[in-house]
Coordinates of C-alpha atoms in Angstrom, one line a residue:
Chain Y
M60 CA 26.8 -22.7 18.3
D61 CA 29.6 -23.3 15.9
A62 CA 31.4 -20.6 14.1
G63 CA 30.9 -22.1 10.7
I64 CA 27.1 -21.6 10.9
L65 CA 27.6 -18.0 12.0
L66 CA 29.9 -17.4 9.0
Q67 CA 27.3 -19.0 6.8
I68 CA 24.5 -16.7 8.1
L69 CA 26.9 -13.7 7.7
F70 CA 27.7 -14.7 4.1
W71 CA 24.1 -15.4 3.1
G72 CA 23.1 -12.2 4.8
I73 CA 25.5 -10.1 2.8
Y74 CA 24.3 -11.8 -0.4
A75 CA 20.7 -11.0 0.5
G76 CA 21.7 -7.6 1.6
C77 CA 23.2 -6.8 -1.9
I78 CA 19.7 -7.0 -3.5
Y79 CA 18.2 -4.9 -0.7
I80 CA 21.0 -2.3 -1.0
L81 CA 20.4 -1.8 -4.7
L82 CA 16.7 -1.4 -4.1
A83 CA 17.2 1.0 -1.1
T84 CA 19.8 3.1 -2.8
G85 CA 17.4 3.6 -5.7
L86 CA 14.6 4.6 -3.4
N87 CA 17.0 7.0 -1.6
L88 CA 18.2 8.6 -4.8
I89 CA 14.6 9.3 -5.8
F90 CA 13.7 10.5 -2.3
G91 CA 16.7 12.8 -2.2
V92 CA 15.8 14.6 -5.4
M93 CA 12.0 14.4 -5.5
K94 CA 11.2 14.0 -1.8
I95 CA 8.7 11.3 -2.6
V96 CA 8.6 7.7 -1.4
N97 CA 7.6 5.4 -4.2
F98 CA 5.7 2.4 -2.7
A99 CA 5.6 0.8 -6.1
H100 CA 9.4 0.5 -6.2
G101 CA 9.3 -3.3 -5.8
E102 CA 7.3 -3.5 -9.0
F103 CA 10.3 -2.1 -10.9
L104 CA 12.4 -4.9 -9.4
M105 CA 9.9 -7.4 -10.6
L106 CA 10.0 -5.8 -14.1
G107 CA 13.7 -6.0 -14.2
A108 CA 13.6 -9.6 -13.1
Y109 CA 11.2 -10.5 -15.9
I110 CA 13.0 -8.5 -18.6
T111 CA 16.3 -10.2 -17.7
A112 CA 14.7 -13.7 -17.6
T113 CA 12.9 -13.2 -20.9
L114 CA 15.9 -11.9 -22.7
F115 CA 18.1 -14.7 -21.2
L116 CA 15.7 -17.4 -22.3
F117 CA 15.4 -16.0 -25.8
S118 CA 19.0 -15.1 -26.5
G119 CA 21.0 -17.2 -24.1
I120 CA 23.4 -14.3 -23.5
N121 CA 25.0 -14.3 -20.1
P122 CA 22.5 -12.8 -17.7
Y123 CA 25.3 -10.7 -16.1
V124 CA 25.5 -8.9 -19.5
I125 CA 21.7 -8.6 -19.8
I126 CA 21.7 -6.7 -16.6
L127 CA 22.7 -3.6 -18.7
F128 CA 19.8 -4.0 -21.1
S129 CA 17.4 -4.5 -18.2
M130 CA 18.7 -1.3 -16.5
L131 CA 18.4 0.7 -19.7
A132 CA 14.9 -0.5 -20.2
L133 CA 13.9 0.5 -16.7
I134 CA 15.4 3.9 -17.1
G135 CA 13.0 4.4 -19.9
I136 CA 10.0 2.9 -18.0
G137 CA 10.9 4.9 -14.9
A138 CA 11.1 8.2 -16.9
V139 CA 7.7 7.6 -18.4
V140 CA 6.1 6.7 -15.0
E141 CA 7.7 9.9 -13.5
R142 CA 6.5 12.1 -16.3
L143 CA 2.9 10.7 -16.5
C144 CA 2.1 9.9 -12.9
F145 CA 4.3 11.6 -10.3
R146 CA 5.0 14.9 -12.0
P147 CA 1.4 16.0 -12.0
I148 CA 0.9 15.4 -8.3
L149 CA 4.3 16.6 -7.1
G150 CA 3.7 18.9 -4.1
T151 CA 0.0 18.0 -3.6
G152 CA 0.5 16.1 -0.4
K153 CA 2.3 13.0 0.7
L154 CA -0.8 10.9 1.0
N155 CA -1.5 11.4 -2.7
E156 CA 1.9 10.0 -3.6
I157 CA 1.3 6.9 -1.4
F158 CA -2.1 6.4 -3.0
L159 CA -0.8 6.9 -6.5
S160 CA 1.8 4.2 -5.8
I161 CA -1.0 1.8 -5.0
G162 CA -2.5 2.5 -8.4
L163 CA 0.9 1.8 -10.0
I164 CA 1.2 -1.4 -8.0
Y165 CA -2.1 -2.6 -9.4
V166 CA -1.3 -1.6 -13.0
I167 CA 2.3 -2.9 -13.1
Q168 CA 1.7 -6.2 -11.3
N169 CA -1.2 -7.2 -13.3
A170 CA 0.1 -6.0 -16.6
A171 CA 3.1 -8.2 -15.9
A172 CA 0.7 -11.1 -15.1
M173 CA -1.1 -10.5 -18.4
I174 CA 2.2 -10.7 -20.3
W175 CA 4.1 -13.4 -18.4
G176 CA 1.4 -15.2 -16.5
D177 CA 1.2 -15.4 -12.7
E178 CA 2.9 -18.6 -11.9
W179 CA 6.2 -18.8 -10.0
Q180 CA 9.1 -19.1 -12.3
S181 CA 12.8 -19.5 -12.0
V182 CA 15.8 -19.4 -14.3
K183 CA 19.0 -21.4 -14.2
S184 CA 22.1 -19.3 -14.2
P185 CA 24.9 -20.6 -16.5
Y186 CA 27.1 -20.9 -13.3
A187 CA 24.5 -22.8 -11.3
G188 CA 26.0 -25.6 -9.4
I189 CA 29.5 -24.3 -9.4
T190 CA 30.9 -23.5 -6.0
V191 CA 34.0 -21.7 -4.8
P192 CA 35.7 -21.8 -1.5
V193 CA 35.6 -18.5 0.4
G194 CA 37.7 -18.9 3.6
T195 CA 36.3 -21.9 5.4
L196 CA 33.0 -21.8 3.5
T197 CA 32.0 -23.3 0.2
V198 CA 29.6 -20.9 -1.6
P199 CA 27.9 -20.8 -5.0
L200 CA 29.9 -18.8 -7.6
D201 CA 26.8 -16.8 -8.5
Y202 CA 26.6 -15.3 -5.0
V203 CA 30.2 -14.1 -5.3
I204 CA 29.5 -12.6 -8.7
I205 CA 26.4 -10.9 -7.3
M206 CA 28.4 -9.2 -4.6
V207 CA 31.0 -8.1 -7.1
V208 CA 28.4 -6.8 -9.5
T209 CA 26.6 -4.9 -6.7
A210 CA 29.9 -3.3 -5.6
A211 CA 30.6 -2.4 -9.2
I212 CA 27.2 -0.7 -9.7
L213 CA 27.6 1.2 -6.4
C214 CA 31.1 2.4 -7.5
G215 CA 29.6 3.5 -10.8
L216 CA 26.9 5.4 -9.0
Y217 CA 29.4 7.0 -6.8
L218 CA 31.6 8.1 -9.7
F219 CA 28.5 9.4 -11.6
L220 CA 27.3 11.4 -8.6
N221 CA 30.7 12.8 -7.8
R222 CA 32.7 13.1 -11.0
T223 CA 30.2 14.1 -13.7
R224 CA 28.4 17.4 -14.1
T225 CA 25.0 15.8 -14.2
G226 CA 25.7 13.9 -11.1
R227 CA 26.8 17.1 -9.3
E228 CA 23.6 18.8 -10.5
M229 CA 21.6 15.9 -9.2
R230 CA 23.2 16.2 -5.8
A231 CA 22.6 20.0 -5.8
A232 CA 19.0 19.4 -6.6
S233 CA 18.7 16.9 -3.7
Q234 CA 20.5 19.2 -1.2
N235 CA 18.5 22.3 -2.1
R236 CA 15.9 22.3 -4.8
K237 CA 15.3 26.0 -5.0
G238 CA 19.0 26.9 -4.7
A239 CA 19.8 24.4 -7.5
M240 CA 17.1 26.0 -9.6
L241 CA 18.6 29.5 -9.0
V242 CA 22.0 28.4 -10.3
G243 CA 20.5 27.0 -13.4
V244 CA 20.0 23.3 -12.7
N245 CA 17.0 21.9 -14.6
V246 CA 15.4 20.2 -11.6
E247 CA 12.6 18.7 -13.6
R248 CA 15.2 16.9 -15.7
M249 CA 16.9 15.8 -12.5
D250 CA 13.5 14.4 -11.3
I251 CA 13.2 12.3 -14.4
L252 CA 16.8 11.2 -14.3
S253 CA 16.8 10.3 -10.6
F254 CA 13.6 8.3 -11.0
G255 CA 15.0 6.5 -14.0
I256 CA 18.3 5.7 -12.3
G257 CA 16.4 4.6 -9.2
C258 CA 14.3 2.2 -11.3
A259 CA 17.4 1.0 -13.1
L260 CA 19.0 0.1 -9.7
A261 CA 15.8 -1.8 -8.9
A262 CA 16.1 -3.6 -12.3
A263 CA 19.7 -4.6 -11.3
A264 CA 18.3 -5.9 -8.0
G265 CA 15.7 -7.9 -9.9
T266 CA 18.3 -9.3 -12.3
L267 CA 20.4 -10.4 -9.4
W268 CA 17.4 -11.9 -7.8
V269 CA 16.8 -14.0 -11.0
V270 CA 20.3 -15.1 -11.5
S271 CA 20.7 -16.3 -7.9
G272 CA 18.0 -18.9 -8.8
Q273 CA 15.3 -17.5 -6.6
V274 CA 11.7 -17.9 -7.8
F275 CA 9.8 -14.9 -9.0
N276 CA 6.2 -14.0 -10.0
P277 CA 4.4 -10.7 -10.8
Y278 CA 3.6 -10.1 -7.1
M279 CA 7.1 -10.7 -5.8
G280 CA 8.0 -7.0 -5.6
S281 CA 6.1 -5.9 -2.5
I282 CA 8.0 -7.7 0.2
P283 CA 11.5 -6.7 -1.0
A284 CA 10.3 -3.1 -1.4
V285 CA 9.0 -2.9 2.1
K286 CA 12.3 -4.3 3.3
A287 CA 14.0 -1.6 1.4
F288 CA 11.8 0.9 3.2
A289 CA 12.9 -0.6 6.5
I290 CA 16.5 -0.2 5.4
I291 CA 16.2 3.4 4.4
I292 CA 14.5 4.1 7.7
L293 CA 17.4 2.4 9.5
G294 CA 19.9 4.2 7.4
G295 CA 18.1 7.5 7.2
L296 CA 16.0 8.9 4.4
G297 CA 18.1 10.2 1.5
S298 CA 21.4 8.9 2.8
I299 CA 23.1 6.5 0.3
P300 CA 25.9 5.3 2.7
G301 CA 23.1 4.7 5.2
A302 CA 21.3 2.5 2.7
I303 CA 24.5 0.4 2.2
V304 CA 25.2 -0.1 5.8
G305 CA 21.5 -0.6 6.6
G306 CA 21.2 -3.1 3.8
L307 CA 24.1 -5.2 5.0
L308 CA 23.0 -5.2 8.6
Y309 CA 19.5 -5.9 7.5
G310 CA 20.4 -8.9 5.3
V311 CA 22.4 -10.4 8.1
A312 CA 19.6 -9.8 10.7
E313 CA 17.0 -11.4 8.4
N314 CA 19.0 -14.5 7.8
G315 CA 19.8 -14.7 11.5
A316 CA 16.1 -14.4 12.4
A317 CA 15.2 -17.1 9.8
Y318 CA 17.8 -19.4 11.3
F319 CA 17.0 -18.9 15.0
L320 CA 13.3 -18.2 14.9
G321 CA 12.2 -20.2 11.8
G322 CA 11.5 -19.4 8.2
V323 CA 8.1 -17.9 8.6
W324 CA 9.7 -15.0 10.5
K325 CA 12.0 -14.1 7.6
D326 CA 9.6 -11.4 6.2
A327 CA 8.0 -10.3 9.5
I328 CA 11.3 -9.7 11.3
S329 CA 11.9 -6.6 9.0
F330 CA 8.8 -5.0 10.3
V331 CA 9.6 -5.8 13.9
I332 CA 12.9 -4.1 13.4
L333 CA 11.2 -1.2 11.6
I334 CA 8.6 -0.7 14.3
V335 CA 11.2 -1.0 17.2
V336 CA 13.4 1.6 15.5
L337 CA 10.6 4.0 14.8
V338 CA 9.3 3.7 18.4
I339 CA 12.7 4.6 19.7
R340 CA 13.6 7.2 17.0
P341 CA 10.6 8.4 14.9
T342 CA 13.0 9.9 12.3
G343 CA 15.1 6.7 11.8
L344 CA 18.4 5.7 13.2
F345 CA 20.7 8.1 11.4
G346 CA 17.9 10.4 10.1
E347 CA 19.0 14.0 10.5
R348 CA 16.1 15.6 8.7
G349 CA 12.7 15.8 10.5
E350 CA 11.0 14.4 7.4
Chain Z
M1173 CA -30.9 21.4 -8.3
D1174 CA -28.2 22.6 -6.0
R1175 CA -25.7 20.4 -4.4
E1176 CA -27.3 20.3 -1.0
Q1177 CA -30.6 19.0 -2.5
L1178 CA -28.6 16.6 -4.6
S1179 CA -27.0 15.0 -1.6
R1180 CA -30.2 14.9 0.3
Y1181 CA -32.2 13.2 -2.5
G1182 CA -29.2 11.1 -3.2
T1183 CA -29.1 9.8 0.3
I1184 CA -32.8 9.0 0.3
A1185 CA -32.5 7.3 -3.1
V1186 CA -29.6 5.2 -1.9
I1187 CA -31.4 4.0 1.3
V1188 CA -34.6 3.3 -0.6
A1189 CA -32.7 1.4 -3.3
A1190 CA -30.8 -0.6 -0.6
A1191 CA -34.1 -1.4 1.2
I1192 CA -35.9 -2.7 -1.9
A1193 CA -32.9 -4.2 -3.6
P1194 CA -33.2 -7.8 -2.4
I1195 CA -36.9 -7.8 -3.2
V1196 CA -36.3 -6.6 -6.7
I1197 CA -33.3 -8.7 -7.6
S1198 CA -34.4 -11.8 -5.8
N1199 CA -31.3 -13.6 -7.1
L1200 CA -29.4 -15.2 -4.2
F1201 CA -26.0 -14.7 -5.9
L1202 CA -26.7 -11.0 -6.3
I1203 CA -28.0 -10.6 -2.8
N1204 CA -24.8 -12.2 -1.5
L1205 CA -22.8 -9.8 -3.7
V1206 CA -24.7 -6.7 -2.4
T1207 CA -24.3 -8.0 1.2
L1208 CA -20.5 -8.3 0.8
M1209 CA -20.6 -4.8 -0.8
L1210 CA -22.3 -3.4 2.3
I1211 CA -19.6 -4.9 4.5
F1212 CA -17.0 -3.2 2.3
V1213 CA -18.9 0.1 2.7
I1214 CA -18.3 -0.3 6.5
F1215 CA -14.7 -1.2 5.9
A1216 CA -14.0 1.7 3.6
S1217 CA -15.8 4.1 5.9
A1218 CA -13.6 2.9 8.8
W1219 CA -10.5 3.5 6.7
N1220 CA -11.8 6.9 5.7
L1221 CA -12.3 7.9 9.3
L1222 CA -8.6 7.3 10.0
A1223 CA -7.7 9.2 6.8
Y1224 CA -9.9 12.0 8.0
S1225 CA -7.5 12.5 10.8
G1226 CA -4.6 12.7 8.3
Q1227 CA -3.4 9.1 8.8
G1228 CA -3.3 7.0 5.7
S1229 CA -3.1 3.3 6.7
L1230 CA -1.9 0.7 4.2
G1231 CA -2.5 -2.2 6.6
H1232 CA -6.2 -2.0 7.5
A1233 CA -6.6 -5.7 6.6
A1234 CA -4.9 -6.3 9.9
F1235 CA -7.8 -4.9 11.9
F1236 CA -10.3 -6.5 9.5
G1237 CA -8.7 -9.8 10.1
I1238 CA -8.2 -9.4 13.8
G1239 CA -11.9 -8.5 14.3
A1240 CA -12.8 -11.5 12.2
Y1241 CA -10.6 -14.0 14.0
A1242 CA -11.4 -12.6 17.5
S1243 CA -15.2 -12.8 16.8
A1244 CA -15.0 -16.3 15.4
L1245 CA -12.9 -17.5 18.3
I1246 CA -15.1 -15.8 20.9
A1247 CA -18.2 -17.2 19.4
G1248 CA -16.6 -20.6 19.5
W1249 CA -15.2 -20.5 23.1
L1250 CA -18.1 -18.7 24.8
G1251 CA -20.8 -20.3 22.7
L1252 CA -22.0 -16.7 22.1
V1253 CA -24.3 -16.0 19.2
P1254 CA -22.3 -14.5 16.3
I1255 CA -24.3 -11.3 16.3
L1256 CA -23.0 -10.5 19.8
A1257 CA -19.5 -11.9 19.3
I1258 CA -19.1 -9.4 16.4
F1259 CA -19.0 -6.5 18.8
L1260 CA -16.6 -8.2 21.2
G1261 CA -14.3 -9.2 18.3
S1262 CA -14.2 -5.6 17.0
G1263 CA -13.4 -4.6 20.6
V1264 CA -10.2 -6.7 20.4
A1265 CA -9.4 -5.1 17.0
A1266 CA -9.9 -1.7 18.6
I1267 CA -7.6 -2.5 21.5
I1268 CA -4.9 -3.7 19.1
G1269 CA -5.6 -0.7 16.9
V1270 CA -4.8 1.7 19.8
L1271 CA -1.6 -0.3 20.6
I1272 CA -0.4 0.0 17.0
G1273 CA -1.6 3.6 17.0
L1274 CA 0.8 4.2 19.9
T1275 CA 3.7 3.5 17.6
C1276 CA 2.2 5.4 14.7
V1277 CA 0.9 8.6 16.2
R1278 CA 4.2 10.4 16.1
L1279 CA 5.1 9.2 12.6
R1280 CA 5.0 11.1 9.3
E1281 CA 2.8 9.9 6.5
W1282 CA 5.3 7.6 4.8
F1283 CA 6.5 5.9 8.0
L1284 CA 3.0 5.4 9.1
A1285 CA 2.1 3.8 5.8
M1286 CA 5.1 1.5 6.0
V1287 CA 4.4 0.5 9.6
T1288 CA 0.8 -0.3 9.1
F1289 CA 1.6 -2.2 6.0
G1290 CA 4.3 -4.2 7.9
F1291 CA 1.9 -4.7 10.8
A1292 CA -0.5 -6.6 8.6
I1293 CA 2.3 -9.0 7.6
I1294 CA 3.4 -9.4 11.2
V1295 CA -0.1 -10.3 12.2
Q1296 CA -0.3 -12.8 9.4
T1297 CA 3.0 -14.3 10.5
I1298 CA 1.9 -14.6 14.1
T1299 CA -1.4 -16.1 13.0
V1300 CA 0.3 -18.9 11.1
S1301 CA 3.1 -19.5 13.5
I1302 CA 2.7 -18.9 17.2
L1303 CA -1.1 -18.8 17.2
A1304 CA -1.5 -21.7 14.7
P1305 CA -2.9 -24.1 17.3
V1306 CA -5.8 -21.6 17.9
T1307 CA -6.2 -20.2 14.5
G1308 CA -5.7 -23.3 12.4
G1309 CA -2.6 -21.9 10.6
W1310 CA -2.8 -21.5 6.9
D1311 CA -5.9 -23.8 6.7
G1312 CA -8.0 -21.3 8.7
I1313 CA -11.0 -22.2 10.9
A1314 CA -14.8 -22.4 10.4
A1315 CA -16.8 -19.6 11.8
P1316 CA -20.4 -19.9 12.9
R1317 CA -22.9 -18.4 10.5
L1318 CA -24.4 -15.1 11.4
L1319 CA -27.9 -16.7 11.1
S1320 CA -28.6 -20.4 10.9
P1321 CA -29.4 -21.5 7.4
S1322 CA -32.4 -23.3 8.9
I1323 CA -34.2 -20.0 9.4
P1324 CA -36.5 -19.3 6.4
Y1325 CA -35.3 -16.4 4.3
Y1326 CA -32.1 -16.2 6.4
Q1327 CA -30.2 -14.5 3.6
L1328 CA -32.8 -11.7 3.4
I1329 CA -32.7 -11.3 7.2
E1330 CA -29.0 -11.2 7.1
Y1331 CA -29.0 -8.6 4.4
Y1332 CA -31.2 -6.3 6.3
L1333 CA -29.2 -6.9 9.5
I1334 CA -26.0 -5.9 7.7
L1335 CA -27.8 -3.0 6.0
A1336 CA -28.9 -1.7 9.4
L1337 CA -25.3 -2.0 10.7
T1338 CA -24.0 -0.2 7.7
I1339 CA -26.4 2.7 8.0
G1340 CA -25.7 2.8 11.7
T1341 CA -22.0 3.0 11.0
I1342 CA -22.4 5.8 8.5
V1343 CA -24.7 7.8 10.9
L1344 CA -22.1 7.3 13.6
I1345 CA -19.3 8.5 11.4
W1346 CA -21.4 11.5 10.3
Y1347 CA -22.0 12.3 14.0
I1348 CA -18.3 12.0 14.8
M1349 CA -17.3 14.1 11.8
K1350 CA -19.8 16.8 12.8
S1351 CA -18.8 16.8 16.5
K1352 CA -15.9 18.4 18.2
I1353 CA -13.9 15.3 17.7
G1354 CA -14.3 15.5 13.9
L1355 CA -13.3 19.2 14.0
A1356 CA -10.1 18.2 15.9
F1357 CA -9.4 15.5 13.4
S1358 CA -9.5 17.9 10.5
A1359 CA -7.5 20.5 12.4
I1360 CA -4.8 17.9 13.0
R1361 CA -4.9 16.8 9.4
E1362 CA -4.6 20.3 8.0
N1363 CA -1.9 21.7 10.3
E1364 CA -0.8 19.9 13.4
L1365 CA 1.2 22.8 14.8
E1366 CA -1.8 25.1 14.7
A1367 CA -4.1 22.5 16.1
R1368 CA -1.7 22.1 19.0
A1369 CA -1.6 25.8 19.5
S1370 CA -5.4 25.9 19.8
G1371 CA -5.3 23.4 22.6
I1372 CA -5.9 20.1 20.7
D1373 CA -3.8 17.2 21.8
P1374 CA -2.9 15.5 18.5
V1375 CA -1.6 12.3 20.1
R1376 CA -4.9 11.7 22.0
Y1377 CA -7.1 12.4 19.0
R1378 CA -5.0 10.3 16.6
L1379 CA -5.2 7.4 19.0
L1380 CA -8.9 7.9 19.2
A1381 CA -9.1 7.8 15.4
F1382 CA -7.1 4.6 15.4
G1383 CA -9.3 3.0 18.0
M1384 CA -12.6 3.9 16.3
S1385 CA -11.3 3.0 12.8
A1386 CA -10.0 -0.3 14.0
Y1387 CA -13.2 -1.1 15.8
L1388 CA -15.3 -0.5 12.7
A1389 CA -12.9 -2.3 10.4
G1390 CA -12.9 -5.2 12.9
M1391 CA -16.7 -5.2 12.8
A1392 CA -16.7 -5.4 9.0
G1393 CA -14.2 -8.3 9.1
A1394 CA -16.3 -10.1 11.7
L1395 CA -19.5 -9.6 9.6
Q1396 CA -17.7 -10.9 6.5
I1397 CA -16.5 -14.1 8.0
H1398 CA -19.7 -14.9 9.8
H1399 CA -21.4 -14.3 6.5
I1400 CA -19.0 -16.5 4.6
G1401 CA -18.6 -19.2 7.3
Y1402 CA -14.9 -19.7 7.4
I1403 CA -11.7 -17.6 7.8
T1404 CA -8.1 -18.1 6.5
P1405 CA -4.9 -15.9 7.1
E1406 CA -5.3 -14.7 3.5
I1407 CA -7.6 -12.1 5.1
F1408 CA -4.4 -10.2 6.1
G1409 CA -3.2 -9.9 2.5
T1410 CA -2.3 -6.6 0.8
D1411 CA -5.3 -6.9 -1.5
L1412 CA -7.7 -6.4 1.4
S1413 CA -5.5 -3.5 2.7
F1414 CA -5.6 -1.7 -0.6
W1415 CA -9.3 -2.1 -1.5
P1416 CA -10.6 0.4 1.1
V1417 CA -8.0 2.9 0.0
T1418 CA -9.1 2.5 -3.7
Y1419 CA -12.8 2.7 -2.8
V1420 CA -12.4 5.8 -0.7
I1421 CA -10.1 7.7 -3.1
F1422 CA -12.4 6.8 -6.0
G1423 CA -15.5 8.0 -4.1
G1424 CA -13.9 11.0 -2.3
L1425 CA -11.4 11.1 0.4
G1426 CA -12.5 12.5 3.7
T1427 CA -16.2 12.8 2.8
L1428 CA -19.0 10.9 4.3
A1429 CA -20.5 9.8 1.0
G1430 CA -17.1 9.0 -0.6
P1431 CA -16.7 5.5 0.7
V1432 CA -20.3 4.6 -0.1
V1433 CA -20.2 5.9 -3.7
G1434 CA -16.7 4.5 -4.3
T1435 CA -17.5 1.1 -3.0
V1436 CA -20.8 0.8 -4.9
V1437 CA -19.6 2.1 -8.2
L1438 CA -16.3 0.3 -8.2
T1439 CA -18.0 -3.0 -7.1
I1440 CA -20.3 -2.7 -10.1
V1441 CA -17.4 -1.9 -12.4
W1442 CA -15.4 -4.8 -10.9
E1443 CA -18.2 -7.4 -11.3
G1444 CA -19.1 -6.0 -14.7
L1445 CA -15.5 -6.5 -15.9
K1446 CA -15.5 -10.0 -14.4
M1447 CA -18.6 -10.9 -16.3
A1448 CA -17.1 -9.4 -19.5
G1449 CA -14.3 -11.9 -19.0
F1450 CA -11.5 -9.7 -17.8
T1451 CA -9.1 -11.3 -15.2
F1452 CA -5.8 -9.5 -14.6
S1453 CA -6.7 -6.7 -16.8
R1454 CA -9.5 -5.6 -14.5
Y1455 CA -6.8 -4.8 -11.9
V1456 CA -5.0 -2.8 -14.5
I1457 CA -8.2 -0.9 -15.3
V1458 CA -8.9 -0.2 -11.7
G1459 CA -5.3 0.9 -11.2
I1460 CA -5.5 3.3 -14.1
I1461 CA -8.8 4.6 -12.9
L1462 CA -7.3 5.2 -9.5
I1463 CA -4.3 7.1 -10.9
L1464 CA -6.5 9.2 -13.2
V1465 CA -8.8 10.1 -10.3
I1466 CA -5.8 11.1 -8.1
I1467 CA -4.4 13.3 -10.8
F1468 CA -7.5 14.8 -12.4
L1469 CA -10.2 14.5 -9.8
P1470 CA -8.6 14.8 -6.3
T1471 CA -12.0 15.2 -4.7
G1472 CA -13.3 11.9 -6.0
L1473 CA -16.6 11.1 -7.6
V1474 CA -18.6 13.0 -5.0
G1475 CA -16.6 16.1 -6.0
L1476 CA -17.7 15.8 -9.6
P1477 CA -20.9 17.8 -9.4
K1478 CA -19.0 20.8 -7.9
R1479 CA -16.3 20.4 -10.5
L1480 CA -18.9 20.4 -13.3
Q1481 CA -20.6 23.4 -11.8
D1482 CA -17.4 25.3 -11.6
W1483 CA -16.5 24.4 -15.1
R1484 CA -19.9 25.5 -16.4
E1485 CA -19.7 28.8 -14.6
K1486 CA -16.3 29.4 -16.0
R1487 CA -17.6 28.7 -19.5
S1488 CA -20.6 30.9 -19.2
E1489 CA -18.3 33.7 -18.0
K1490 CA -16.3 33.3 -21.1
Q1491 CA -19.3 33.7 -23.3
V1492 CA -20.1 37.1 -21.8
P1493 CA -16.9 39.0 -22.4
G1494 CA -15.8 41.4 -19.7
K1495 CA -18.4 40.2 -17.2
G1496 CA -15.9 39.0 -14.7
A1497 CA -13.9 42.2 -15.0
L1498 CA -17.0 44.3 -14.4
E1499 CA -17.9 42.4 -11.2
E1500 CA -14.5 42.9 -9.9

């Protein structure tokens, strides 16, 4: 086993992890405030991917700029979905939320298929083909940009949650919903906002998926979403640092598994990890809450 | 007509309709459609039984597919007639169901949904990788037909055979729901702590639910592939995992009639939309129906008569002012 290959697996793992981190962080943000797990989260990644690809093909603007439009669009879509679908059933049982997500998956996937067709597509990033040396490796420039963009988005999220009044209100609502209500936080507004931001993070993940040259179709969202669930279970439900560490570990594990066991195991390995972790610790690796 | 009568006459009407259906329609395409619908009634009922114990699985296609593959392979290896192989194949599904149940019984709703969902993908991966020499990989394998096409009227006989199994399944589930086991299931679903306090072992009963549900789902899968004649790993896809959920919620979660009503009505809607030329949009329509039912009609279609009755009573109370107040 030569060290170059290990480094390569590590680098590709971190790159794959970036997309999963954004997705898992969004899920965790929504879970923290609303205490729901949105199984349709991958569909927002898919929408983000398509919105970016469409805008890019029409306007030719750099896709790393379009990421902002895509995120804004998904904040809007997320807010509408929260208001129309999740708000009415909040508190009526967790099974209902899961079933409602299935309805959303049907609607969003096939609405997208009606708009964009159901073939696999891909988009060529303006930097495709350019490689840069990182240490002993030669890697595509896009992958480096993706890591930087992910880090920037996470820093932005950190600043928002810690330095702004709305962000602090959101954290209050996630720590103690009733207590936050008592001190005058509009928790329903926080619900909409956290759902919107969660969807925007998924849109960012979708955009990065597209610019890295990976293929996408309307049904692409389910697998990354379930991987994001595996990550938030590894990192603990509701814990954003947990999602980041979990996402990186997960990306590396996945690429390692694909290399050592063969490509077909790339998707299944996440569930093997998930099931093993849950058998050992039913609340997740770092999960404090009994949820 | 009160609701008890309604359900009694409804049951009789459904059975009579099912019994004379192939004679009336006498169209082979439609008979085939109704046969597949019956198989899905079994599948949805199996999923519903698990949900009755408070466990919502998103990966029931795994058991459907395992039952199917196991039955096809057993029939091939042992030279067994498919009608017997079905019961052995579902036994394999049940054993695996209990094994996966062992990981799931201590999990909360979300985790359970994720694990079952992932389990279906793992099974698919194993089928096309390690087990490919046996299962034929992505190409799948041929399965012996339930009845040889050389038998005259074999489609009709097959229909009645599957109808009998469907009715048998529903009667069995009715018996389970009514028995002490069913009581334990609903006690665990409503409040696990209280169930435990009254001497119910939740782990044991949840495993039991997993085993029984996997057995019936496996039987449905085996019936389907022996009916169609071949099997591919597509059987483990999310589509097949989500259909029973959709059918049951539409019909009425946790009720005996729910899966039947949901499957029949949604299949008619589905095929109707197909004939009307909808493709992707019929999924959108079904998704919207599902969301609306969850929000506005949590008891499903079978809860509709009661809803209407309540609504009518409320309205008649309004028309006689002060009546409610006097009674109180």
